[in-house]
mmCIF file of C-alpha atoms and ligand atoms in Angstrom:
data_model
loop_
_atom_site.group_PDB
_atom_site.id
_atom_site.type_symbol
_atom_site.label_atom_id
_atom_site.label_comp_id
_atom_site.label_asym_id
_atom_site.label_seq_id
_atom_site.Cartn_x
_atom_site.Cartn_y
_atom_site.Cartn_z
ATOM 1 C CA MET V 488 1.888 -35.077 43.951
ATOM 2 C CA LYS V 489 5.659 -34.716 43.996
ATOM 3 C CA ARG V 490 6.814 -32.251 46.641
ATOM 4 C CA ILE V 491 9.564 -29.725 46.032
ATOM 5 C CA TYR V 492 11.543 -28.485 48.982
ATOM 6 C CA LEU V 493 12.750 -24.898 48.639
ATOM 7 C CA ASP V 494 13.086 -24.167 52.351
ATOM 8 C CA ASN V 495 16.667 -25.252 52.856
ATOM 9 C CA ASN V 496 17.641 -22.373 55.104
ATOM 10 C CA ALA V 497 15.205 -23.815 57.625
ATOM 11 C CA THR V 498 16.209 -27.483 57.448
ATOM 12 C CA THR V 499 17.880 -29.487 54.737
ATOM 13 C CA MET V 500 17.114 -33.104 53.943
ATOM 14 C CA VAL V 501 19.363 -35.587 55.789
ATOM 15 C CA SER V 502 21.806 -36.918 53.204
ATOM 16 C CA PRO V 503 21.231 -40.627 52.468
ATOM 17 C CA ALA V 504 24.810 -41.513 53.476
ATOM 18 C CA ALA V 505 24.449 -39.690 56.824
ATOM 19 C CA ALA V 506 21.089 -41.397 57.449
ATOM 20 C CA ARG V 507 22.609 -44.850 56.736
ATOM 21 C CA GLU V 508 25.506 -44.317 59.151
ATOM 22 C CA MET V 509 23.175 -43.026 61.849
ATOM 23 C CA GLU V 510 21.006 -46.088 61.502
ATOM 24 C CA LYS V 511 24.043 -48.268 62.223
ATOM 25 C CA PHE V 512 24.824 -46.301 65.372
ATOM 26 C CA ASN V 513 21.239 -46.497 66.521
ATOM 27 C CA THR V 514 20.973 -50.248 66.108
ATOM 28 C CA THR V 515 24.290 -52.114 66.296
ATOM 29 C CA HIS V 516 26.867 -49.583 67.553
ATOM 30 C CA TYR V 517 24.889 -48.129 70.424
ATOM 31 C CA GLY V 518 27.614 -48.202 73.091
ATOM 32 C CA ASN V 519 28.133 -45.102 75.205
ATOM 33 C CA PRO V 520 31.661 -43.907 74.343
ATOM 34 C CA SER V 521 32.201 -42.900 77.976
ATOM 35 C CA SER V 522 31.879 -46.562 79.058
ATOM 36 C CA LEU V 523 34.935 -48.733 79.525
ATOM 37 C CA HIS V 524 33.456 -51.925 78.082
ATOM 38 C CA GLY V 525 33.730 -53.134 74.512
ATOM 39 C CA PHE V 526 30.421 -51.623 73.384
ATOM 40 C CA GLY V 527 31.581 -48.194 74.452
ATOM 41 C CA LEU V 528 35.150 -48.582 73.275
ATOM 42 C CA ASP V 529 33.949 -49.663 69.812
ATOM 43 C CA THR V 530 32.291 -46.316 69.193
ATOM 44 C CA ARG V 531 35.318 -44.208 70.093
ATOM 45 C CA PRO V 532 37.318 -44.447 66.832
ATOM 46 C CA GLU V 533 34.155 -43.723 64.833
ATOM 47 C CA LEU V 534 33.431 -40.739 67.008
ATOM 48 C CA ARG V 535 36.998 -39.497 66.495
ATOM 49 C CA LYS V 536 36.599 -39.869 62.728
ATOM 50 C CA ALA V 537 33.372 -37.851 62.808
ATOM 51 C CA LEU V 538 34.984 -35.124 64.901
ATOM 52 C CA ASP V 539 37.946 -34.968 62.503
ATOM 53 C CA ARG V 540 35.528 -34.409 59.640
ATOM 54 C CA ILE V 541 33.739 -31.663 61.572
ATOM 55 C CA TYR V 542 37.062 -29.968 62.398
ATOM 56 C CA ARG V 543 37.984 -30.049 58.703
ATOM 57 C CA LEU V 544 34.645 -28.586 57.617
ATOM 58 C CA ILE V 545 35.081 -25.512 59.805
ATOM 59 C CA GLY V 546 38.848 -25.231 59.355
ATOM 60 C CA ALA V 547 39.659 -25.798 63.028
ATOM 61 C CA PRO V 548 43.155 -26.958 63.981
ATOM 62 C CA ASP V 549 43.456 -29.952 66.345
ATOM 63 C CA SER V 550 44.680 -27.651 69.098
ATOM 64 C CA ASP V 551 41.328 -25.825 69.233
ATOM 65 C CA ASP V 552 38.139 -27.225 70.751
ATOM 66 C CA VAL V 553 34.778 -28.062 69.253
ATOM 67 C CA LEU V 554 32.046 -28.561 71.782
ATOM 68 C CA ILE V 555 29.273 -30.781 70.443
ATOM 69 C CA THR V 556 25.893 -29.262 71.257
ATOM 70 C CA SER V 557 22.235 -29.823 70.408
ATOM 71 C CA GLY V 558 22.551 -27.245 67.628
ATOM 72 C CA ALA V 559 23.290 -23.595 67.041
ATOM 73 C CA THR V 560 20.627 -22.445 69.507
ATOM 74 C CA GLU V 561 22.569 -24.007 72.334
ATOM 75 C CA ALA V 562 25.964 -22.971 70.923
ATOM 76 C CA ASN V 563 24.870 -19.320 70.639
ATOM 77 C CA ASN V 564 23.278 -19.282 74.085
ATOM 78 C CA HIS V 565 26.298 -21.030 75.552
ATOM 79 C CA VAL V 566 28.967 -18.668 74.332
ATOM 80 C CA ILE V 567 27.053 -15.442 74.996
ATOM 81 C CA LYS V 568 25.926 -16.441 78.481
ATOM 82 C CA SER V 569 29.352 -17.881 79.238
ATOM 83 C CA VAL V 570 31.086 -14.582 78.498
ATOM 84 C CA PHE V 571 28.491 -12.757 80.582
ATOM 85 C CA MET V 572 28.971 -15.170 83.487
ATOM 86 C CA ALA V 573 32.741 -14.930 83.244
ATOM 87 C CA ASN V 574 32.376 -11.166 83.589
ATOM 88 C CA LEU V 575 30.087 -11.243 86.604
ATOM 89 C CA ASP V 576 31.405 -9.415 89.588
ATOM 90 C CA THR V 577 32.803 -12.511 91.261
ATOM 91 C CA GLU V 578 36.184 -13.680 92.356
ATOM 92 C CA ALA V 579 36.327 -15.947 89.288
ATOM 93 C CA SER V 580 36.089 -12.908 86.984
ATOM 94 C CA ARG V 581 39.525 -11.970 88.253
ATOM 95 C CA GLY V 582 38.543 -8.372 88.477
ATOM 96 C CA ALA V 583 38.201 -8.086 84.679
ATOM 97 C CA ARG V 584 34.532 -7.221 84.665
ATOM 98 C CA LYS V 585 33.225 -5.927 81.349
ATOM 99 C CA ASN V 586 29.579 -5.427 80.617
ATOM 100 C CA HIS V 587 29.180 -4.183 77.053
ATOM 101 C CA TYR V 588 28.235 -6.375 74.087
ATOM 102 C CA ILE V 589 27.993 -5.650 70.366
ATOM 103 C CA THR V 590 25.697 -7.475 67.967
ATOM 104 C CA THR V 591 23.457 -6.554 65.017
ATOM 105 C CA ASN V 592 19.776 -6.008 64.362
ATOM 106 C CA ILE V 593 19.637 -8.893 61.854
ATOM 107 C CA GLU V 594 20.867 -11.733 64.059
ATOM 108 C CA HIS V 595 18.930 -14.951 64.387
ATOM 109 C CA PRO V 596 16.608 -14.924 67.450
ATOM 110 C CA THR V 597 18.973 -17.351 69.223
ATOM 111 C CA VAL V 598 21.503 -14.503 69.419
ATOM 112 C CA TYR V 599 19.163 -11.503 69.409
ATOM 113 C CA LYS V 600 16.884 -12.751 72.174
ATOM 114 C CA THR V 601 19.806 -13.983 74.255
ATOM 115 C CA PHE V 602 21.204 -10.456 74.249
ATOM 116 C CA GLN V 603 17.775 -9.044 75.081
ATOM 117 C CA TYR V 604 17.738 -11.368 78.065
ATOM 118 C CA LEU V 605 21.218 -10.224 79.118
ATOM 119 C CA GLU V 606 19.979 -6.633 78.948
ATOM 120 C CA GLU V 607 17.191 -7.547 81.364
ATOM 121 C CA ILE V 608 19.775 -8.790 83.840
ATOM 122 C CA GLY V 609 22.081 -5.821 83.559
ATOM 123 C CA ALA V 610 24.203 -6.017 80.382
ATOM 124 C CA ARG V 611 24.623 -3.104 77.981
ATOM 125 C CA VAL V 612 24.112 -4.168 74.373
ATOM 126 C CA THR V 613 24.694 -2.258 71.120
ATOM 127 C CA TYR V 614 22.625 -3.530 68.188
ATOM 128 C CA LEU V 615 24.362 -2.302 65.041
ATOM 129 C CA PRO V 616 21.931 -1.358 62.263
ATOM 130 C CA CYS V 617 22.499 -2.928 58.841
ATOM 131 C CA ASP V 618 22.348 -0.982 55.576
ATOM 132 C CA LYS V 619 19.567 -1.411 53.005
ATOM 133 C CA ASN V 620 21.252 -4.530 51.605
ATOM 134 C CA GLY V 621 21.634 -6.154 55.019
ATOM 135 C CA LEU V 622 25.349 -5.447 55.425
ATOM 136 C CA ILE V 623 27.275 -4.341 58.503
ATOM 137 C CA SER V 624 30.761 -2.832 58.153
ATOM 138 C CA ALA V 625 33.918 -3.281 60.194
ATOM 139 C CA GLU V 626 33.908 0.518 60.652
ATOM 140 C CA GLN V 627 30.574 0.307 62.456
ATOM 141 C CA VAL V 628 32.010 -2.318 64.772
ATOM 142 C CA LYS V 629 35.187 -0.279 65.374
ATOM 143 C CA ALA V 630 33.131 2.792 66.247
ATOM 144 C CA ALA V 631 31.036 0.838 68.745
ATOM 145 C CA LEU V 632 33.919 -0.881 70.577
ATOM 146 C CA THR V 633 34.709 0.453 74.036
ATOM 147 C CA ASP V 634 37.129 -0.623 76.743
ATOM 148 C CA GLN V 635 34.082 -2.201 78.397
ATOM 149 C CA THR V 636 33.225 -4.454 75.438
ATOM 150 C CA ALA V 637 33.333 -8.106 76.479
ATOM 151 C CA LEU V 638 32.136 -9.776 73.260
ATOM 152 C CA VAL V 639 31.157 -9.016 69.675
ATOM 153 C CA SER V 640 28.697 -11.511 68.182
ATOM 154 C CA ILE V 641 27.910 -11.103 64.483
ATOM 155 C CA MET V 642 26.560 -13.700 62.080
ATOM 156 C CA LEU V 643 28.498 -14.811 59.025
ATOM 157 C CA ALA V 644 25.470 -15.235 56.743
ATOM 158 C CA ASN V 645 21.903 -14.176 57.362
ATOM 159 C CA ASN V 646 19.186 -16.814 57.453
ATOM 160 C CA GLU V 647 16.431 -14.753 55.809
ATOM 161 C CA ILE V 648 18.215 -12.903 53.025
ATOM 162 C CA GLY V 649 21.498 -14.825 52.738
ATOM 163 C CA THR V 650 23.694 -11.721 53.011
ATOM 164 C CA ILE V 651 27.333 -12.563 53.791
ATOM 165 C CA LEU V 652 28.914 -10.139 56.269
ATOM 166 C CA PRO V 653 32.609 -9.050 56.148
ATOM 167 C CA LEU V 654 33.561 -11.197 59.118
ATOM 168 C CA GLN V 655 37.298 -11.274 58.474
ATOM 169 C CA GLU V 656 37.524 -7.462 58.681
ATOM 170 C CA ILE V 657 35.195 -7.348 61.669
ATOM 171 C CA ALA V 658 37.198 -10.027 63.510
ATOM 172 C CA ALA V 659 40.446 -8.194 62.719
ATOM 173 C CA ALA V 660 39.028 -5.033 64.304
ATOM 174 C CA CYS V 661 38.058 -7.012 67.414
ATOM 175 C CA ARG V 662 41.454 -8.685 67.572
ATOM 176 C CA ARG V 663 43.220 -5.307 67.419
ATOM 177 C CA ALA V 664 41.025 -4.047 70.237
ATOM 178 C CA GLY V 665 41.569 -7.240 72.271
ATOM 179 C CA VAL V 666 37.849 -8.037 72.279
ATOM 180 C CA LEU V 667 36.433 -11.566 71.961
ATOM 181 C CA MET V 668 34.598 -12.318 68.722
ATOM 182 C CA HIS V 669 31.865 -14.882 68.125
ATOM 183 C CA THR V 670 30.166 -15.660 64.839
ATOM 184 C CA ASP V 671 26.996 -17.611 64.206
ATOM 185 C CA ALA V 672 28.095 -19.408 61.028
ATOM 186 C CA THR V 673 25.026 -21.658 60.877
ATOM 187 C CA GLN V 674 23.798 -20.378 57.524
ATOM 188 C CA ALA V 675 27.208 -20.202 55.898
ATOM 189 C CA ILE V 676 28.552 -23.685 56.549
ATOM 190 C CA GLY V 677 28.005 -25.991 53.603
ATOM 191 C CA LYS V 678 27.084 -23.056 51.379
ATOM 192 C CA ILE V 679 30.360 -21.126 51.272
ATOM 193 C CA PRO V 680 33.865 -22.020 52.506
ATOM 194 C CA VAL V 681 34.178 -21.338 56.236
ATOM 195 C CA ASN V 682 37.523 -21.479 57.995
ATOM 196 C CA ALA V 683 37.641 -20.514 61.655
ATOM 197 C CA GLN V 684 41.386 -19.834 61.466
ATOM 198 C CA ASP V 685 41.151 -17.586 58.405
ATOM 199 C CA LEU V 686 38.228 -15.749 59.940
ATOM 200 C CA ASP V 687 40.314 -15.450 63.113
ATOM 201 C CA VAL V 688 37.301 -15.667 65.418
ATOM 202 C CA ASP V 689 37.315 -16.918 69.013
ATOM 203 C CA TYR V 690 33.998 -18.777 68.898
ATOM 204 C CA LEU V 691 31.865 -20.078 66.017
ATOM 205 C CA SER V 692 28.460 -21.811 66.087
ATOM 206 C CA PHE V 693 26.930 -24.277 63.651
ATOM 207 C CA SER V 694 24.076 -26.746 63.278
ATOM 208 C CA ALA V 695 24.184 -30.044 61.348
ATOM 209 C CA HIS V 696 20.725 -29.895 59.796
ATOM 210 C CA LYS V 697 21.703 -26.855 57.735
ATOM 211 C CA PHE V 698 24.257 -28.915 55.816
ATOM 212 C CA HIS V 699 22.273 -32.139 55.303
ATOM 213 C CA GLY V 700 23.110 -33.619 58.690
ATOM 214 C CA PRO V 701 20.592 -34.680 61.339
ATOM 215 C CA LYS V 702 18.464 -32.332 63.451
ATOM 216 C CA GLY V 703 19.285 -31.687 67.099
ATOM 217 C CA VAL V 704 23.076 -31.699 66.851
ATOM 218 C CA GLY V 705 25.639 -28.994 66.126
ATOM 219 C CA GLY V 706 28.625 -27.422 67.743
ATOM 220 C CA LEU V 707 30.568 -24.532 69.144
ATOM 221 C CA TYR V 708 34.132 -23.949 68.023
ATOM 222 C CA VAL V 709 36.293 -22.514 70.801
ATOM 223 C CA ARG V 710 39.721 -21.180 69.933
ATOM 224 C CA ARG V 711 42.556 -22.551 72.040
ATOM 225 C CA GLY V 712 42.898 -20.762 75.357
ATOM 226 C CA ARG V 713 39.515 -19.004 75.177
ATOM 227 C CA ARG V 714 37.476 -19.334 78.303
ATOM 228 C CA LEU V 715 34.127 -21.097 78.344
ATOM 229 C CA GLU V 716 31.899 -21.575 81.361
ATOM 230 C CA PRO V 717 29.755 -24.734 81.363
ATOM 231 C CA LEU V 718 26.070 -24.115 80.734
ATOM 232 C CA PHE V 719 25.095 -27.630 81.833
ATOM 233 C CA HIS V 720 26.716 -29.097 84.928
ATOM 234 C CA GLY V 721 26.810 -32.809 85.686
ATOM 235 C CA GLY V 722 28.885 -35.480 83.935
ATOM 236 C CA GLU V 723 32.410 -34.976 82.748
ATOM 237 C CA GLN V 724 31.659 -35.143 79.043
ATOM 238 C CA MET V 725 33.259 -32.596 76.717
ATOM 239 C CA ALA V 726 36.028 -31.802 79.198
ATOM 240 C CA ASN V 727 33.443 -30.783 81.809
ATOM 241 C CA LEU V 728 32.116 -28.042 79.538
ATOM 242 C CA ARG V 729 28.869 -29.751 78.566
ATOM 243 C CA ALA V 730 27.488 -32.470 80.760
ATOM 244 C CA GLY V 731 25.225 -35.055 79.177
ATOM 245 C CA THR V 732 25.501 -38.367 77.338
ATOM 246 C CA LEU V 733 26.784 -37.812 73.829
ATOM 247 C CA ASN V 734 24.373 -38.015 70.914
ATOM 248 C CA VAL V 735 26.529 -40.587 69.112
ATOM 249 C CA PRO V 736 24.295 -41.235 66.057
ATOM 250 C CA GLY V 737 23.871 -37.470 65.674
ATOM 251 C CA ILE V 738 27.602 -36.818 65.793
ATOM 252 C CA ILE V 739 28.297 -39.646 63.346
ATOM 253 C CA GLY V 740 25.617 -38.311 60.974
ATOM 254 C CA MET V 741 26.990 -34.789 61.313
ATOM 255 C CA GLY V 742 30.471 -36.140 60.478
ATOM 256 C CA VAL V 743 29.296 -37.775 57.263
ATOM 257 C CA ALA V 744 27.354 -34.654 56.308
ATOM 258 C CA ALA V 745 30.413 -32.504 57.093
ATOM 259 C CA GLN V 746 32.583 -34.543 54.737
ATOM 260 C CA GLU V 747 29.994 -34.328 51.965
ATOM 261 C CA ALA V 748 29.443 -30.622 52.507
ATOM 262 C CA LEU V 749 33.149 -29.967 52.155
ATOM 263 C CA ASP V 750 33.353 -32.111 49.008
ATOM 264 C CA ASP V 751 30.353 -30.325 47.477
ATOM 265 C CA LEU V 752 31.239 -26.692 48.160
ATOM 266 C CA ASN V 753 32.175 -26.171 44.553
ATOM 267 C CA TYR V 754 28.821 -27.574 43.430
ATOM 268 C CA GLU V 755 27.077 -25.068 45.726
ATOM 269 C CA ALA V 756 29.039 -22.195 44.208
ATOM 270 C CA THR V 757 28.309 -23.267 40.627
ATOM 271 C CA GLU V 758 25.231 -25.492 40.131
ATOM 272 C CA VAL V 759 23.136 -24.456 43.123
ATOM 273 C CA LYS V 760 23.881 -20.815 42.312
ATOM 274 C CA ARG V 761 23.014 -21.375 38.635
ATOM 275 C CA LEU V 762 19.614 -22.813 39.568
ATOM 276 C CA ARG V 763 18.959 -20.041 42.112
ATOM 277 C CA ASP V 764 19.889 -17.451 39.482
ATOM 278 C CA LYS V 765 17.668 -19.142 36.914
ATOM 279 C CA LEU V 766 14.668 -18.813 39.228
ATOM 280 C CA GLU V 767 15.627 -15.280 40.236
ATOM 281 C CA ASN V 768 16.165 -14.053 36.675
ATOM 282 C CA PHE V 769 12.909 -15.583 35.541
ATOM 283 C CA ILE V 770 11.003 -13.788 38.290
ATOM 284 C CA LEU V 771 12.749 -10.449 37.742
ATOM 285 C CA GLN V 772 12.205 -10.590 33.981
ATOM 286 C CA ASN V 773 8.686 -11.982 33.856
ATOM 287 C CA ILE V 774 6.770 -10.875 36.927
ATOM 288 C CA PRO V 775 6.238 -7.125 37.369
ATOM 289 C CA ASP V 776 6.572 -5.277 40.689
ATOM 290 C CA VAL V 777 8.981 -7.591 42.451
ATOM 291 C CA PHE V 778 11.717 -6.530 44.882
ATOM 292 C CA LEU V 779 14.837 -8.517 45.673
ATOM 293 C CA ASN V 780 15.795 -8.382 49.360
ATOM 294 C CA GLY V 781 19.422 -8.529 50.496
ATOM 295 C CA ASP V 782 22.653 -7.987 48.626
ATOM 296 C CA LYS V 783 22.598 -9.390 45.084
ATOM 297 C CA GLN V 784 26.329 -10.209 45.119
ATOM 298 C CA LYS V 785 27.352 -10.790 48.739
ATOM 299 C CA ARG V 786 24.861 -13.582 49.286
ATOM 300 C CA THR V 787 24.856 -17.336 49.910
ATOM 301 C CA PRO V 788 24.438 -19.128 46.552
ATOM 302 C CA ASN V 789 21.212 -20.884 47.501
ATOM 303 C CA THR V 790 19.075 -18.044 48.856
ATOM 304 C CA LEU V 791 16.493 -15.876 47.118
ATOM 305 C CA ASN V 792 14.324 -13.539 49.177
ATOM 306 C CA ILE V 793 11.877 -11.617 47.069
ATOM 307 C CA ALA V 794 8.742 -9.540 47.655
ATOM 308 C CA PHE V 795 5.832 -9.671 45.222
ATOM 309 C CA LYS V 796 3.906 -6.416 45.506
ATOM 310 C CA ASP V 797 0.198 -6.841 46.338
ATOM 311 C CA CYS V 798 0.676 -10.514 47.012
ATOM 312 C CA GLU V 799 0.546 -11.512 50.644
ATOM 313 C CA GLY V 800 3.450 -13.826 51.522
ATOM 314 C CA GLU V 801 1.497 -16.267 53.661
ATOM 315 C CA ALA V 802 -1.180 -16.620 50.955
ATOM 316 C CA LEU V 803 1.518 -17.214 48.366
ATOM 317 C CA LEU V 804 3.096 -19.932 50.511
ATOM 318 C CA TRP V 805 -0.270 -21.553 50.857
ATOM 319 C CA ASP V 806 -0.922 -21.545 47.103
ATOM 320 C CA LEU V 807 2.574 -22.859 46.403
ATOM 321 C CA ASN V 808 2.085 -25.582 48.970
ATOM 322 C CA GLU V 809 -1.099 -26.640 47.156
ATOM 323 C CA ARG V 810 1.107 -27.144 44.117
ATOM 324 C CA GLY V 811 3.676 -29.159 46.058
ATOM 325 C CA ILE V 812 6.215 -26.359 46.543
ATOM 326 C CA ALA V 813 7.558 -25.670 50.041
ATOM 327 C CA ALA V 814 9.001 -22.166 50.520
ATOM 328 C CA SER V 815 8.938 -19.837 53.515
ATOM 329 C CA THR V 816 8.401 -16.242 54.597
ATOM 330 C CA GLY V 817 10.402 -14.146 57.007
ATOM 331 C CA SER V 818 7.197 -13.355 58.839
ATOM 332 C CA ALA V 819 6.248 -15.279 61.909
ATOM 333 C CA CYS V 820 2.686 -15.772 62.985
ATOM 334 C CA ALA V 821 2.493 -14.144 66.380
ATOM 335 C CA SER V 822 -0.388 -15.072 68.608
ATOM 336 C CA GLU V 823 -2.648 -12.206 67.636
ATOM 337 C CA GLU V 824 -1.341 -10.452 64.592
ATOM 338 C CA LEU V 825 0.944 -11.376 61.784
ATOM 339 C CA GLU V 826 4.300 -9.858 62.686
ATOM 340 C CA SER V 827 6.539 -8.651 59.904
ATOM 341 C CA SER V 828 10.126 -9.849 59.764
ATOM 342 C CA ARG V 829 12.574 -7.943 61.992
ATOM 343 C CA VAL V 830 15.299 -8.548 59.409
ATOM 344 C CA LEU V 831 13.302 -7.098 56.520
ATOM 345 C CA ARG V 832 12.301 -4.102 58.613
ATOM 346 C CA ALA V 833 15.992 -3.614 59.427
ATOM 347 C CA LEU V 834 16.609 -3.222 55.673
ATOM 348 C CA GLY V 835 14.168 -0.310 55.740
ATOM 349 C CA ILE V 836 11.472 -2.185 53.835
ATOM 350 C CA ASP V 837 8.032 -0.925 54.764
ATOM 351 C CA LYS V 838 5.866 -3.176 56.851
ATOM 352 C CA ALA V 839 3.300 -3.836 54.105
ATOM 353 C CA LEU V 840 5.938 -4.923 51.584
ATOM 354 C CA SER V 841 7.767 -7.043 54.132
ATOM 355 C CA HIS V 842 4.579 -9.101 54.473
ATOM 356 C CA MET V 843 4.851 -9.829 50.747
ATOM 357 C CA ALA V 844 8.316 -11.356 50.916
ATOM 358 C CA VAL V 845 8.992 -15.015 50.297
ATOM 359 C CA ARG V 846 12.218 -16.940 50.655
ATOM 360 C CA PHE V 847 13.139 -19.681 48.215
ATOM 361 C CA SER V 848 16.221 -21.560 49.335
ATOM 362 C CA LEU V 849 17.801 -24.329 47.314
ATOM 363 C CA SER V 850 20.211 -27.131 48.139
ATOM 364 C CA ARG V 851 22.440 -29.514 46.248
ATOM 365 C CA PHE V 852 19.437 -31.864 46.090
ATOM 366 C CA THR V 853 17.351 -29.309 44.167
ATOM 367 C CA THR V 854 17.010 -30.292 40.508
ATOM 368 C CA GLU V 855 16.620 -28.274 37.325
ATOM 369 C CA LYS V 856 13.276 -30.010 36.741
ATOM 370 C CA GLU V 857 12.033 -28.714 40.098
ATOM 371 C CA ILE V 858 13.072 -25.154 39.311
ATOM 372 C CA ASP V 859 11.423 -25.431 35.881
ATOM 373 C CA TYR V 860 8.239 -26.577 37.571
ATOM 374 C CA VAL V 861 8.293 -23.603 39.977
ATOM 375 C CA ILE V 862 8.847 -21.280 37.026
ATOM 376 C CA SER V 863 5.903 -22.860 35.200
ATOM 377 C CA VAL V 864 3.383 -22.301 38.015
ATOM 378 C CA LEU V 865 4.560 -19.099 39.727
ATOM 379 C CA PRO V 866 3.239 -16.397 37.309
ATOM 380 C CA ALA V 867 -0.335 -17.726 37.406
ATOM 381 C CA VAL V 868 -0.257 -18.041 41.192
ATOM 382 C CA ILE V 869 0.937 -14.437 41.589
ATOM 383 C CA LYS V 870 -1.611 -13.163 39.058
ATOM 384 C CA ARG V 871 -4.475 -14.882 40.872
ATOM 385 C CA LEU V 872 -3.432 -13.559 44.281
ATOM 386 C CA ARG V 873 -3.001 -10.038 42.929
ATOM 387 C CA GLU V 874 -6.463 -10.162 41.407
ATOM 388 C CA ILE V 875 -7.899 -11.239 44.756
ATOM 389 C CA SER V 876 -6.053 -8.434 46.525
ATOM 390 C CA GLU V 877 -7.375 -5.899 44.012
ATOM 391 C CA GLY V 878 -10.882 -7.284 44.646
ATOM 392 C CA LYS V 879 -11.433 -8.371 41.023
HETATM 393 C C1 PLP P 1321 21.495 -18.269 61.642
HETATM 394 C C2 PLP P 1321 20.922 -19.323 62.537
HETATM 395 N N1 PLP P 1321 21.378 -19.435 63.787
HETATM 396 C C3 PLP P 1321 20.906 -20.349 64.641
HETATM 397 C C4 PLP P 1321 19.908 -21.218 64.251
HETATM 398 C C5 PLP P 1321 19.391 -22.230 65.250
HETATM 399 O O1 PLP P 1321 19.728 -23.532 64.855
HETATM 400 P P1 PLP P 1321 19.101 -24.796 65.620
HETATM 401 O O2 PLP P 1321 17.619 -24.633 65.597
HETATM 402 O O3 PLP P 1321 19.553 -25.963 64.819
HETATM 403 O O4 PLP P 1321 19.617 -24.811 66.999
HETATM 404 C C6 PLP P 1321 19.387 -21.130 62.962
HETATM 405 C C7 PLP P 1321 18.270 -22.012 62.562
HETATM 406 O O5 PLP P 1321 17.328 -21.616 61.913
HETATM 407 C C8 PLP P 1321 19.914 -20.166 62.075
HETATM 408 O O6 PLP P 1321 19.458 -20.043 60.837
#
């Protein structure tokens, strides 16, 4: 059975060109770039080329830094904990101790749980509530800023519903107030144009596997002059900000994927969106009692989060999987009970309906034939599950 991957907000397929380049760096170009011998020296220009491509993808000028990390989890943890550490009541904090943080109630767990941890160790955190479409306004941020605010961390695009937040306005409000601004841009990069300079943020996180690069590599953009404390101490890699031998094949693969993502942004905005809309319109017009989650307009072009009333999301995923279709839910299976998605609850969706939501996310590798196949099987699958739920 052919398998159709519609879970691209979780992990995209590694692009064939990125996979080929990585293979080379795993087998013949394996020198450690920190070494002074030929093997190491040979990898340096290639590494530089990959970094240049990554800088271009996120619109970072050469004067700013990009710290290569193991992904957005590390980048998010690094920047948030770094700002907290820099504000500890030590001599190094230069007396500028601030202890208030602003984030939102729809952040990815890598941001949300990091702030929860900071709260446990003494930080004060404001979690801004989103509106029913999953949007947060610059006015909300402005109203929450205080002279004690050390950092605002707000995502650019949401991973469950695809909503795109007004980051430029939010960052401008932070800039005016002299407060540092971080954005988790993981879900936006490769789907919409992202330019760290235009956004005017201080820090920006990303992960390669969301734009057809390899898993386990990503980065943290750091605007020139912004402070960053190391999270890992040890070697002198990354200007002493992140000790550890560089993941050369990963960085090379991320570079190739970055170039392709930049080249294909227009395709995302047109073809990927057309296919997503085709699936969405079919569902809205042909299946009764469905509810679209997130903002219909301000949304990444590949994401469709939709709840099918009286059709349990996990059961739907299972049935789709039987037919070769891989989608996902916002729900996570907690150890004892099925927890509903925090993001969907933040939209004000009731708990029962949030369990009925499914996310289909496309990529530039999704074909029209695949979407037609999904359209051909979905109504019968929903009908069957609804009949079971009604006890017919
Ligand atoms: C918005 C967002 N932030 C952070 C992450 C974490 O990325 P990684 O697991 O690659 O570190 C993800 C991954 O799902 C994400 O969607």
